[in-house]
Coordinates of C-alpha atoms in Angstrom, one line a residue:
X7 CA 168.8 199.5 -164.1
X8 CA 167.5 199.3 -160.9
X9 CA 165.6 196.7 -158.7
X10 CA 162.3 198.9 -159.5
X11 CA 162.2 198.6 -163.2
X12 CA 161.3 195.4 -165.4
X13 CA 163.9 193.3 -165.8
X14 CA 164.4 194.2 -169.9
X15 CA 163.4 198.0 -169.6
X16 CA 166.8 199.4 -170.8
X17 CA 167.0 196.6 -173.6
X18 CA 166.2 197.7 -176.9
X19 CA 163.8 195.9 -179.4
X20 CA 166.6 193.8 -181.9
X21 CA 164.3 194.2 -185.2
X22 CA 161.8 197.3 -185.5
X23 CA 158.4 196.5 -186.4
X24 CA 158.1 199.1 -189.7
X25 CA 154.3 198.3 -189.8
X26 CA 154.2 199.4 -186.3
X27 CA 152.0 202.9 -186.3
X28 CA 153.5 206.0 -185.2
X29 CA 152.9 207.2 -181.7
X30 CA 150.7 209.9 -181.4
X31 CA 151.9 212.8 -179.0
X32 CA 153.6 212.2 -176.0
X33 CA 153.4 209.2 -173.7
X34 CA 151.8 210.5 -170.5
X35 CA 153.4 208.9 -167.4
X36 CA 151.5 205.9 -165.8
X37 CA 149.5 206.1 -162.5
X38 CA 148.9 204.0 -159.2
X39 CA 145.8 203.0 -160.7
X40 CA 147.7 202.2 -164.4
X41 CA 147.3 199.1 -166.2
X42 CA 150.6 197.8 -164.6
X43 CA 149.9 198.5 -161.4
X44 CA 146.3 198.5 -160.9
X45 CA 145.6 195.2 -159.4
X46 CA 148.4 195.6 -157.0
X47 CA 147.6 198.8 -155.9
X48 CA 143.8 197.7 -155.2
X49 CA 145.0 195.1 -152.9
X50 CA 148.1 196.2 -150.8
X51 CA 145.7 199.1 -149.9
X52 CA 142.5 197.0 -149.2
X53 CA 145.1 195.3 -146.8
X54 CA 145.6 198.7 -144.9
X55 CA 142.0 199.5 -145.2
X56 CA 140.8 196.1 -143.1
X57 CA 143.9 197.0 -140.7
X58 CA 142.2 200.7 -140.2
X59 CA 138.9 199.2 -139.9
X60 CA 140.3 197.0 -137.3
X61 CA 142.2 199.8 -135.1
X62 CA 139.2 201.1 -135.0
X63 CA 136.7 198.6 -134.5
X64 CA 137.9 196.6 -132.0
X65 CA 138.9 199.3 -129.7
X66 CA 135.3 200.0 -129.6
X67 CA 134.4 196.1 -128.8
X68 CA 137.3 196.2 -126.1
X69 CA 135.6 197.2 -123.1
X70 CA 132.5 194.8 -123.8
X71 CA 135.0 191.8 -123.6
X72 CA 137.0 192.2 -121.3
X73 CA 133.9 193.0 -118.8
X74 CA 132.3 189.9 -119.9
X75 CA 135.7 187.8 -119.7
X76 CA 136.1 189.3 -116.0
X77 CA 138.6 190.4 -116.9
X78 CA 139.0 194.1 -116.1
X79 CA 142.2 194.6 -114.2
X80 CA 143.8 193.2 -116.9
X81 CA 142.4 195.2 -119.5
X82 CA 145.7 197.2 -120.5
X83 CA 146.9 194.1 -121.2
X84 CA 145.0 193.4 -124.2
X85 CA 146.8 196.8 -126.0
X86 CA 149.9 195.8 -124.9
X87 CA 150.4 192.7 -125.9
X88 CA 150.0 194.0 -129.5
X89 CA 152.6 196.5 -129.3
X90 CA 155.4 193.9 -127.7
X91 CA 154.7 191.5 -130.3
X92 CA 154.9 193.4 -133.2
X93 CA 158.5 194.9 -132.3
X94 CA 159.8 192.0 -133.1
X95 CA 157.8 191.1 -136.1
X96 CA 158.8 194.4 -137.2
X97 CA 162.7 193.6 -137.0
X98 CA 162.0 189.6 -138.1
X99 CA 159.7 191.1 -141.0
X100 CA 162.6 193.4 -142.1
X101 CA 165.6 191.2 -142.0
X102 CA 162.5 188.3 -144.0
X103 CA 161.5 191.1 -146.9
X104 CA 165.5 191.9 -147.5
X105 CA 166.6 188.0 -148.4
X106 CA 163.9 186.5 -149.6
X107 CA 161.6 189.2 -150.8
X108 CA 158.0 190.6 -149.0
X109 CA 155.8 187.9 -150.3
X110 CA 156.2 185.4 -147.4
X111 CA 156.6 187.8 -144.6
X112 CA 153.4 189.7 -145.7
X113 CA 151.4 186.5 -146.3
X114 CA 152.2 184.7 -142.8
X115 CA 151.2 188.3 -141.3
X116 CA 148.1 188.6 -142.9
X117 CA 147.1 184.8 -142.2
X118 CA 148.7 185.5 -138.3
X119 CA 146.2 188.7 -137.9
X120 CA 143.6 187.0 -139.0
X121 CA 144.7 184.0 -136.3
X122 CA 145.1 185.9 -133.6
X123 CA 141.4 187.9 -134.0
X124 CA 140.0 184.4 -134.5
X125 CA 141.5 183.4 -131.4
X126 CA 140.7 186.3 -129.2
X127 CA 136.7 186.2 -130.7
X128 CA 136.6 182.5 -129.0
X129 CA 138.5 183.5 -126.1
X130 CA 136.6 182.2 -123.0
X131 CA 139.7 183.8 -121.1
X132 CA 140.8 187.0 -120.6
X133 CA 143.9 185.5 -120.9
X134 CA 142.9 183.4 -123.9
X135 CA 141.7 186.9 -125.5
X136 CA 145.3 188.6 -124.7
X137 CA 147.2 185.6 -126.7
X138 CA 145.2 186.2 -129.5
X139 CA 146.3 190.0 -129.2
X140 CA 149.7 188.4 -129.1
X141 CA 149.3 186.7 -132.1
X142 CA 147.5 190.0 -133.9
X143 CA 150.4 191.7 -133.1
X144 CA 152.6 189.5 -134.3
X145 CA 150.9 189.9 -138.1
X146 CA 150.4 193.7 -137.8
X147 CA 154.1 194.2 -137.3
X148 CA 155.2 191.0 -140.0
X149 CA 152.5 193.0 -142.5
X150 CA 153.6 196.8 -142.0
X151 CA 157.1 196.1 -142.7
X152 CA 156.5 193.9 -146.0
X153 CA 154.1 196.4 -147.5
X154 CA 156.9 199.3 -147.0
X155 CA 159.8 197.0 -149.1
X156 CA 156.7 196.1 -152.0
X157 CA 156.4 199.8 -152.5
X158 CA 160.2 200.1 -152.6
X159 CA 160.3 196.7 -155.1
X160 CA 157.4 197.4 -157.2
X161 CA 156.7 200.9 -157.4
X162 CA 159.0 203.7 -159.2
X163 CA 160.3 206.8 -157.2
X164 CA 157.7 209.1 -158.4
X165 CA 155.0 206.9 -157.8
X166 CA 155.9 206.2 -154.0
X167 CA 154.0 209.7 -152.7
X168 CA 150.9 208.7 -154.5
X169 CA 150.7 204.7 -153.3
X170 CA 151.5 206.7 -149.5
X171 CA 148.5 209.1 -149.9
X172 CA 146.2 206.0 -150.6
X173 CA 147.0 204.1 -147.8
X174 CA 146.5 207.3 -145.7
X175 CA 143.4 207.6 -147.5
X176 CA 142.1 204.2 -146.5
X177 CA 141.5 205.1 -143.1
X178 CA 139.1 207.7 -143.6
X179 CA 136.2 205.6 -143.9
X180 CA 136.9 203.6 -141.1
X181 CA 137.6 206.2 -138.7
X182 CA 134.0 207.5 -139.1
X183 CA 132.5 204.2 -140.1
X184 CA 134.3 201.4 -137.4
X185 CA 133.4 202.7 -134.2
X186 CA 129.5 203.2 -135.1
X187 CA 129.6 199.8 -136.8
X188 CA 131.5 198.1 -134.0
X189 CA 129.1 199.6 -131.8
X190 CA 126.0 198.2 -133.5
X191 CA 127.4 194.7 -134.1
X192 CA 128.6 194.5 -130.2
X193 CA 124.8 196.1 -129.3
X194 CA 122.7 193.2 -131.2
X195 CA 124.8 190.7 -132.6
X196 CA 128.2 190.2 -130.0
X197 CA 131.5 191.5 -129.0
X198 CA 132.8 188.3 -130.8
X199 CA 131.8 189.0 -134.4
X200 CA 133.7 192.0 -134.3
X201 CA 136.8 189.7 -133.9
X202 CA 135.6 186.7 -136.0
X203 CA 133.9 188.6 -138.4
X204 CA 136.7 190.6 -139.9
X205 CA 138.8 187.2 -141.2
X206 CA 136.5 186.8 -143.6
X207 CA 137.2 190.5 -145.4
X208 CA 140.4 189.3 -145.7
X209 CA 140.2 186.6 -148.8
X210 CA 139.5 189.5 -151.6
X211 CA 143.0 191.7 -151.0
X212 CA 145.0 188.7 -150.3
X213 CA 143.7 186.6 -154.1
X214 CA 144.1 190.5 -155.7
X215 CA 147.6 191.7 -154.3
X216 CA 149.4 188.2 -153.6
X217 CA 149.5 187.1 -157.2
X218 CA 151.1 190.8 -158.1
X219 CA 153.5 191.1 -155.2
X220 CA 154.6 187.5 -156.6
X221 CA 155.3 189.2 -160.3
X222 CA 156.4 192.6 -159.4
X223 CA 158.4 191.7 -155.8
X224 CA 158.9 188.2 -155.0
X225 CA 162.6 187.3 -154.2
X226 CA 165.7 189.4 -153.1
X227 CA 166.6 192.3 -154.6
X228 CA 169.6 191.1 -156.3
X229 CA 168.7 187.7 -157.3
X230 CA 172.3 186.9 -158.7
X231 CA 174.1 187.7 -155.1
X232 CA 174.4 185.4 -152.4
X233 CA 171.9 185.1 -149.7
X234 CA 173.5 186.7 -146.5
X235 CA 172.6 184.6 -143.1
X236 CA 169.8 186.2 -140.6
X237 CA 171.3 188.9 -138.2
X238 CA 171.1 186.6 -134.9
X239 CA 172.3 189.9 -133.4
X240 CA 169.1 192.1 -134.5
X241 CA 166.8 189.6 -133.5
X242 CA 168.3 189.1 -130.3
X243 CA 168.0 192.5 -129.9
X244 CA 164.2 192.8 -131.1
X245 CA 163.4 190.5 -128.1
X246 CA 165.1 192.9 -126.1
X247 CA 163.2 196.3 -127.3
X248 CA 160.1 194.0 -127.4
X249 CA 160.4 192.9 -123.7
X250 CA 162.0 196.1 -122.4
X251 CA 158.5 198.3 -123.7
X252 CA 156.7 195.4 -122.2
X253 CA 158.2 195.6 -118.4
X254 CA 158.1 199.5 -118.9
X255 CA 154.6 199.7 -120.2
X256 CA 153.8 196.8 -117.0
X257 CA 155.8 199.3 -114.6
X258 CA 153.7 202.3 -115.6
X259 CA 150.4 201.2 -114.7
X260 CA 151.5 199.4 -111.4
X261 CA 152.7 202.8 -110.5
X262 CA 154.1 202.0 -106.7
X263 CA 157.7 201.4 -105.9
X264 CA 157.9 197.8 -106.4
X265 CA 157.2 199.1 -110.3
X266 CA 160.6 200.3 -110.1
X267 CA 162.2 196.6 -110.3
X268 CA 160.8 196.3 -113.6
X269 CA 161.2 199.8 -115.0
X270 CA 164.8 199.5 -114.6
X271 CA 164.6 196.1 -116.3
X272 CA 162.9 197.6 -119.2
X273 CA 165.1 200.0 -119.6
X274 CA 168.4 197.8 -119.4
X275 CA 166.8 195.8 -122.3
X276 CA 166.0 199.0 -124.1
X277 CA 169.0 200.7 -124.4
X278 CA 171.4 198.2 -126.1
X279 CA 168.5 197.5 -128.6
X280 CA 167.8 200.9 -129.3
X281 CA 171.4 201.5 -130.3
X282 CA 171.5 198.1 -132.5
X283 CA 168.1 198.6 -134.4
X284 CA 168.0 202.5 -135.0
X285 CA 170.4 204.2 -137.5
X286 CA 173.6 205.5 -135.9
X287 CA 172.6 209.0 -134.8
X288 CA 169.2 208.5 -134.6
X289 CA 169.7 210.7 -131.1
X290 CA 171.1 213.3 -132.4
X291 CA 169.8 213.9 -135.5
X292 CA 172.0 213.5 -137.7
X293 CA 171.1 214.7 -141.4
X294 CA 169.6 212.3 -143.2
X295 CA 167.8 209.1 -142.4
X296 CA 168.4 209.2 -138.6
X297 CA 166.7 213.0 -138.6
X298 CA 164.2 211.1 -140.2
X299 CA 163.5 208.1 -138.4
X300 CA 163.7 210.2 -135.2
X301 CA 160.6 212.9 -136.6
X302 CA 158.7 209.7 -137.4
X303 CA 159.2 208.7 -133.9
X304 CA 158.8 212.8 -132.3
X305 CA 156.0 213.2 -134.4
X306 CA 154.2 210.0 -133.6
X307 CA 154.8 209.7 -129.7
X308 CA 154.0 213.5 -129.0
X309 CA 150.6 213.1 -131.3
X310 CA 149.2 209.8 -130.4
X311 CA 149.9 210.5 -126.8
X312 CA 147.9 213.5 -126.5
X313 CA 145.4 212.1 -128.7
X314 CA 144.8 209.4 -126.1
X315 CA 143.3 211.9 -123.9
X316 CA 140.9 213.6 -125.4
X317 CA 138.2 212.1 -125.4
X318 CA 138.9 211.2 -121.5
X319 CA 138.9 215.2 -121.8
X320 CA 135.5 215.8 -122.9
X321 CA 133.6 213.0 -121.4
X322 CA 135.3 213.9 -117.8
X323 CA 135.7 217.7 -118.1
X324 CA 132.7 218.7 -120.4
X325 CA 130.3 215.7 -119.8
X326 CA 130.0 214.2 -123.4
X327 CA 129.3 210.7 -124.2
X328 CA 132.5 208.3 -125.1
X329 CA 130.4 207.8 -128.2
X330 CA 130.5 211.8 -129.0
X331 CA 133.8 212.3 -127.4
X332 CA 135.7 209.7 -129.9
X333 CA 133.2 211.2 -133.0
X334 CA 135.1 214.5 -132.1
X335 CA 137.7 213.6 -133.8
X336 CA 136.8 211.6 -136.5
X337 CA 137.2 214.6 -139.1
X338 CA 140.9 214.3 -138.3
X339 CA 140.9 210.8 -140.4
X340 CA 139.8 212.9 -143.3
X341 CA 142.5 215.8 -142.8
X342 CA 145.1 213.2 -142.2
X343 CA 144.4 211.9 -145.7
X344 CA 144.3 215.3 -147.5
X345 CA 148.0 216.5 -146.3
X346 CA 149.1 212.9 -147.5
X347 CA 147.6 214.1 -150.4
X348 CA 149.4 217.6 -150.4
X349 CA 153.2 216.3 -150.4
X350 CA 152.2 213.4 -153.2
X351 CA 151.9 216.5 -155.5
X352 CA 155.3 216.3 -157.6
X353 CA 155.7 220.0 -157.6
X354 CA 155.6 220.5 -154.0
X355 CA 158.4 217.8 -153.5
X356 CA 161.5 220.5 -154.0
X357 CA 159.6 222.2 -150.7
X358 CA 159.2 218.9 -148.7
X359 CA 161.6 220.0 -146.0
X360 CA 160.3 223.6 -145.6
X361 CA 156.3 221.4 -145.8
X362 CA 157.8 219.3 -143.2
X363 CA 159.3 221.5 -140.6
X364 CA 155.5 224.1 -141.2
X365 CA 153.6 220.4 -140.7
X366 CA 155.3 219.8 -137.1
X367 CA 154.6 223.6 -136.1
X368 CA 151.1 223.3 -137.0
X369 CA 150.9 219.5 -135.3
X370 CA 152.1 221.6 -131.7
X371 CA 149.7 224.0 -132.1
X372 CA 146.9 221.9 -132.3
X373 CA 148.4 220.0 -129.2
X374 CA 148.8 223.1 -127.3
X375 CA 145.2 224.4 -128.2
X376 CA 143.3 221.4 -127.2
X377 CA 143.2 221.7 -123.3
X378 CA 141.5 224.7 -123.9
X379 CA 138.1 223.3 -123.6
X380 CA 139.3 223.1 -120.3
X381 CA 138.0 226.2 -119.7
X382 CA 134.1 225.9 -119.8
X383 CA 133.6 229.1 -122.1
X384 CA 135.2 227.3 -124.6
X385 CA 133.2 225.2 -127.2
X386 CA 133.5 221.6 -127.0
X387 CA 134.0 221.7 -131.0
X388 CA 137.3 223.6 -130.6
X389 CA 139.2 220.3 -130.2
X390 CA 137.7 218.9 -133.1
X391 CA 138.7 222.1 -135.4
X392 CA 142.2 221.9 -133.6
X393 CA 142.6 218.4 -134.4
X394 CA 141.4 218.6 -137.9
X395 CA 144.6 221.1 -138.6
X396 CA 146.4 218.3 -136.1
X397 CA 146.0 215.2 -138.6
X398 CA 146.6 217.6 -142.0
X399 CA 150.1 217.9 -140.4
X400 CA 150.6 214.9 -139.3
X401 CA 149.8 213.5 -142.8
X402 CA 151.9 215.8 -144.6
X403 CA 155.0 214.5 -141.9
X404 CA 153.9 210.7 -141.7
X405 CA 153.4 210.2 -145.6
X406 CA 156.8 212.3 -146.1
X407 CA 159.0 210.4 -143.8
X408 CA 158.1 207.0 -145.8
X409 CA 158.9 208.6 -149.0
X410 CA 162.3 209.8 -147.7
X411 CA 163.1 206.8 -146.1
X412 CA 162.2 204.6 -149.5
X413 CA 164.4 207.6 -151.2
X414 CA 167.4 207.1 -148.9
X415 CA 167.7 203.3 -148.7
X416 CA 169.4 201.2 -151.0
X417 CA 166.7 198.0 -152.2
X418 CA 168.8 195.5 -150.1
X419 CA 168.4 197.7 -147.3
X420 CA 164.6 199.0 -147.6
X421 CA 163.1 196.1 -145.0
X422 CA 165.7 196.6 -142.4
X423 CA 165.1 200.4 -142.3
X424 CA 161.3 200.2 -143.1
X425 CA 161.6 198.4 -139.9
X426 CA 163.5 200.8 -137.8
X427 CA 161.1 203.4 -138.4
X428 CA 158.2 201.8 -137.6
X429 CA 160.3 200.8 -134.2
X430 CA 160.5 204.3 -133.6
X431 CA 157.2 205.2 -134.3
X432 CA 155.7 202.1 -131.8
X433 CA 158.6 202.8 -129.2
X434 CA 157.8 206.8 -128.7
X435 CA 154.2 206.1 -128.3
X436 CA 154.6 203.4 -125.4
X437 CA 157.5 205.9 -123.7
X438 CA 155.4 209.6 -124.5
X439 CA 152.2 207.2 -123.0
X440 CA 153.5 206.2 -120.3
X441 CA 155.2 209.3 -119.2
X442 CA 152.2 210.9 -120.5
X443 CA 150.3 208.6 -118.4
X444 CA 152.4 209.2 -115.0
X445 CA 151.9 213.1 -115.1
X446 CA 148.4 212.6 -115.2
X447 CA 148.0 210.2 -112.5
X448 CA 150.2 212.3 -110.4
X449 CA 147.9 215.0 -110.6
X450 CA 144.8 213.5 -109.4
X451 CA 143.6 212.4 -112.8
X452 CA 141.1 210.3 -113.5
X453 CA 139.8 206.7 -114.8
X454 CA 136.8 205.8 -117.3
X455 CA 134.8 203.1 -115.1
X456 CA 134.1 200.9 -118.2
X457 CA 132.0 198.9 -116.0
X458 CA 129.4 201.3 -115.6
X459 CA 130.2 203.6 -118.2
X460 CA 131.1 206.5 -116.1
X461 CA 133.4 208.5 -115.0
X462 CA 135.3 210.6 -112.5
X463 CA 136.0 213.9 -112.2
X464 CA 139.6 214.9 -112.8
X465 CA 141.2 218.1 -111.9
X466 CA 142.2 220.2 -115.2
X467 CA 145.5 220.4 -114.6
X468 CA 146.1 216.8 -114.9
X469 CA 145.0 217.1 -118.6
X470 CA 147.3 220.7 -118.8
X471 CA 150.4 218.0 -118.1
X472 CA 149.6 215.5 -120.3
X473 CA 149.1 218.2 -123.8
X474 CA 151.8 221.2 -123.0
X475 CA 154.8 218.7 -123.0
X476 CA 153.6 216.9 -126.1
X477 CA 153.4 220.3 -127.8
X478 CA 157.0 221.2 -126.8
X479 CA 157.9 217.5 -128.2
X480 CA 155.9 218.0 -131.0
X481 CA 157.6 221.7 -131.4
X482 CA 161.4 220.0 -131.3
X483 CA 160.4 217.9 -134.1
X484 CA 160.2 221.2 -136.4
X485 CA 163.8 221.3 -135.7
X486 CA 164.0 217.7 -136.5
X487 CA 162.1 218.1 -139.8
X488 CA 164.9 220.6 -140.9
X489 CA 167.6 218.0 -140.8
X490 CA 165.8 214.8 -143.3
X491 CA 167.9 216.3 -146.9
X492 CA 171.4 214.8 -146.7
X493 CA 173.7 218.2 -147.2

């Protein structure tokens, strides 16, 4: 018996009920969307559908308040503080979900995601408004986490693929759907009830999935063992990797040589914390779960780091809107979801290396073929074609590393290495951006004037350094992807 079956599944009925009738062929296997896990499944991926609509939304209210908050120059700020916050939520969440069970992590996180949009939708600060990004990140990072031990509590092995696919799914809609609706709320109603209005979504998942989470994967995962203390250690360290990609991401947009103070900083408070909170050889891909929480981290950085520039791409290099640069790729939401769909499928799962390692080949590719709407021949669709095949790989890789990572951890373990991958997958985004974002600077690139809604002409080869090394990245993770099956 394991922690993901009923607690009397294996214990058979004392007297047989003779007037019982007779089954009637055989018992087909239940579904996500069964009786017993219906409600659940509804809410947990409601819950990801609000946090999709949110990613996108607000990035589309972003520049409307910080210009009205005057607060421009410190508009990188407002991403940032996110991302430091919710390392360490991620590590706190894990180390939370492994003694006392996901419920409580993943209902503070919810209530702190809402707080912190509430509190940057009053902001009459810039300042104010970055707190509440604080505070947002803090629940993204305390949520994420918790969601990845339910599915390891409360879902069966064979269901895990499916539960995956549907969260993947969930952010179709708002890919295409946020930014238009963000953009029409900020246009006649506010910036502010793009913040303050989401909140309000958030009652219906949290009275359909808490009550569920509470019968299916409340408490520890062996409820007769003792309690084991918090790792002071791993928090400790949390800070650390939380403040080190804070002073790193602060160094890389300073860019002069008193940035070098605090790059060295960061990195000082990175490496120690690295080596505590990642799986020992994590760097060297070792078979197993450190190949695979290093792909989720290759695969990630390389991807979201390229993807950053695109649609500075097309608005600078081919003259498109921001509105019709961003829709460019909003076909990729719908891709993404369809390979998370294509390794659910049980009978692809003896191939989900071999699906893996093609995935990362076909996620370089698209990399590598985007700059070349640098060349004005080129149609401006090509990226959105090469990102389309982009996302199907990156949802075959994404969805799969989750299901090997639930496959490979023991239930005691699930939160604390739920929350090492999503470290590496937040960690190689802020180190491939800001290297990303170096290169390009270097090379004469240029800046969206948000103010005015403009923007400057950049020289090509700016773009060319940002895409070819996240396609060789992107490339090494197919090596990566052949090393996840323990040997």
């Amino acid at each position: 018996m394991t922690a993901l079956e009923p607690r009397d599944a294996d214990v058979p009925p004392l007297i047989e009920d003779v007037d019982a009738p007779a089954a009637v062929g055989p018992v087909l296997p239940e579904g996500i969307l069964g009786r017993t896990y219906r409600a659940l499944s509804i809410g947990i991926v409601s819950v990801v559908f609000l946090i999709a609509f949110e990613a996108t939304a607000v990035g589309t209210a972003m520049p409307v308040a910080a210009r009205e908050l005057h607060g421009i120059p410190l508009y990188a700020y407002a991403f940032s503080a996110y991302f430091t916050t919710s390392l360490f939520a991620m590590v706190l969440s894990g180390q939370w979900a492994d003694r006392r069970g996901p419920l409580a992590p993943l209902a503070t996180g919810i209530s702190a995601f809402a707080a912190g949009l509430l509190l940057s939708g009053t902001a009459g600060s810039m300042w104010m408004f970055i707190a509440g990004r604080a505070v947002q990140g803090l629940g993204g990072g305390l949520v994420i986490v918790a969601l990845y031990v339910v599915i390891s509590r409360a879902y069966p092995e064979h269901l895990r693929p499916a539960i995956l696919a549907a969260f993947a799914a969930s952010w179709v809609i708002p890919s295409v759907v946020g930014p238009l609706a963000a953009g029409s709320v900020t246009e006649h109603l506010g910036w502010r009830w793009v913040f303050v209005g989401i909140p309000v979504l958030i009652v219906f998942p949290l009275a359909l999935a808490l009550p569920e989470i509470r019968r299916m994967a409340s408490g520890p995962a062996d409820p007769e063992a003792p309690v084991e203390a918090y790792d002071r250690r791993r928090i400790a360290l949390a800070l650390g990797i939380s403040l080190g990609a804070g002073l790193l991401q602060y160094a890389g947009q300073e860019r002069n040589w008193l940035s070098l103070l605090p790059a060295a900083a960061g990195a000082a408070l990175l490496a120690p914390a690295i080596r505590g909170l990642l799986p020992h050889g994590t760097w060297r891909a070792a078979r197993g779960l450190p190949a695979v929480v290093l792909l989720r981290g290759v695969a990630a950085g390389s991807f979201i780091a390229a993807e950053s520039f695109v649609p500075l791409m097309l608005v600078t290099q081919r003259g498109l809107s921001p509105t019709l640069a961003g829709l460019s790729l909003a076909a990729g939401g719908g891709t993404w979801a369809l390979g998370s769909y294509v390794q659910s499928r049980p009978r692809l799962e003896p191939h989900r290396e071999p699906l893996m390692v093609g995935a990362m080949v076909l996620v370089a590719v698209s990399i590598a073929a985007a700059p070349a709407v640098l060349i004005t021949s080129v149609p401006v669709w090509t990226v959105a074609v090469a990102w389309a095949f982009g996302c199907f790989g990156m949802g075959v890789v994404i969805a799969s590393t989750s299901v090997l990572l639930l496959k490979l951890s023991a239930p005691e373990e699930a939160g604390a290495n739920s929350a090492a991958l999503q470290i590496s997958d937040g960690l190689s985004n802020v180190l491939l951006l800001a290297a990303g974002g170096a290169a390009f600077a270097a090379l004469g690139g240029g800046t969206m004037d948000v103010t005015e809604k403009a923007a400057t002409s950049s020289h090509p080869a700016a773009f060319a350094v940002v895409f070819f090394p996240m396609a060789v990245v992107a490339l090494a993770g197919a090596w990566v992807a052949g090393r996840v099956r323990e040997r």
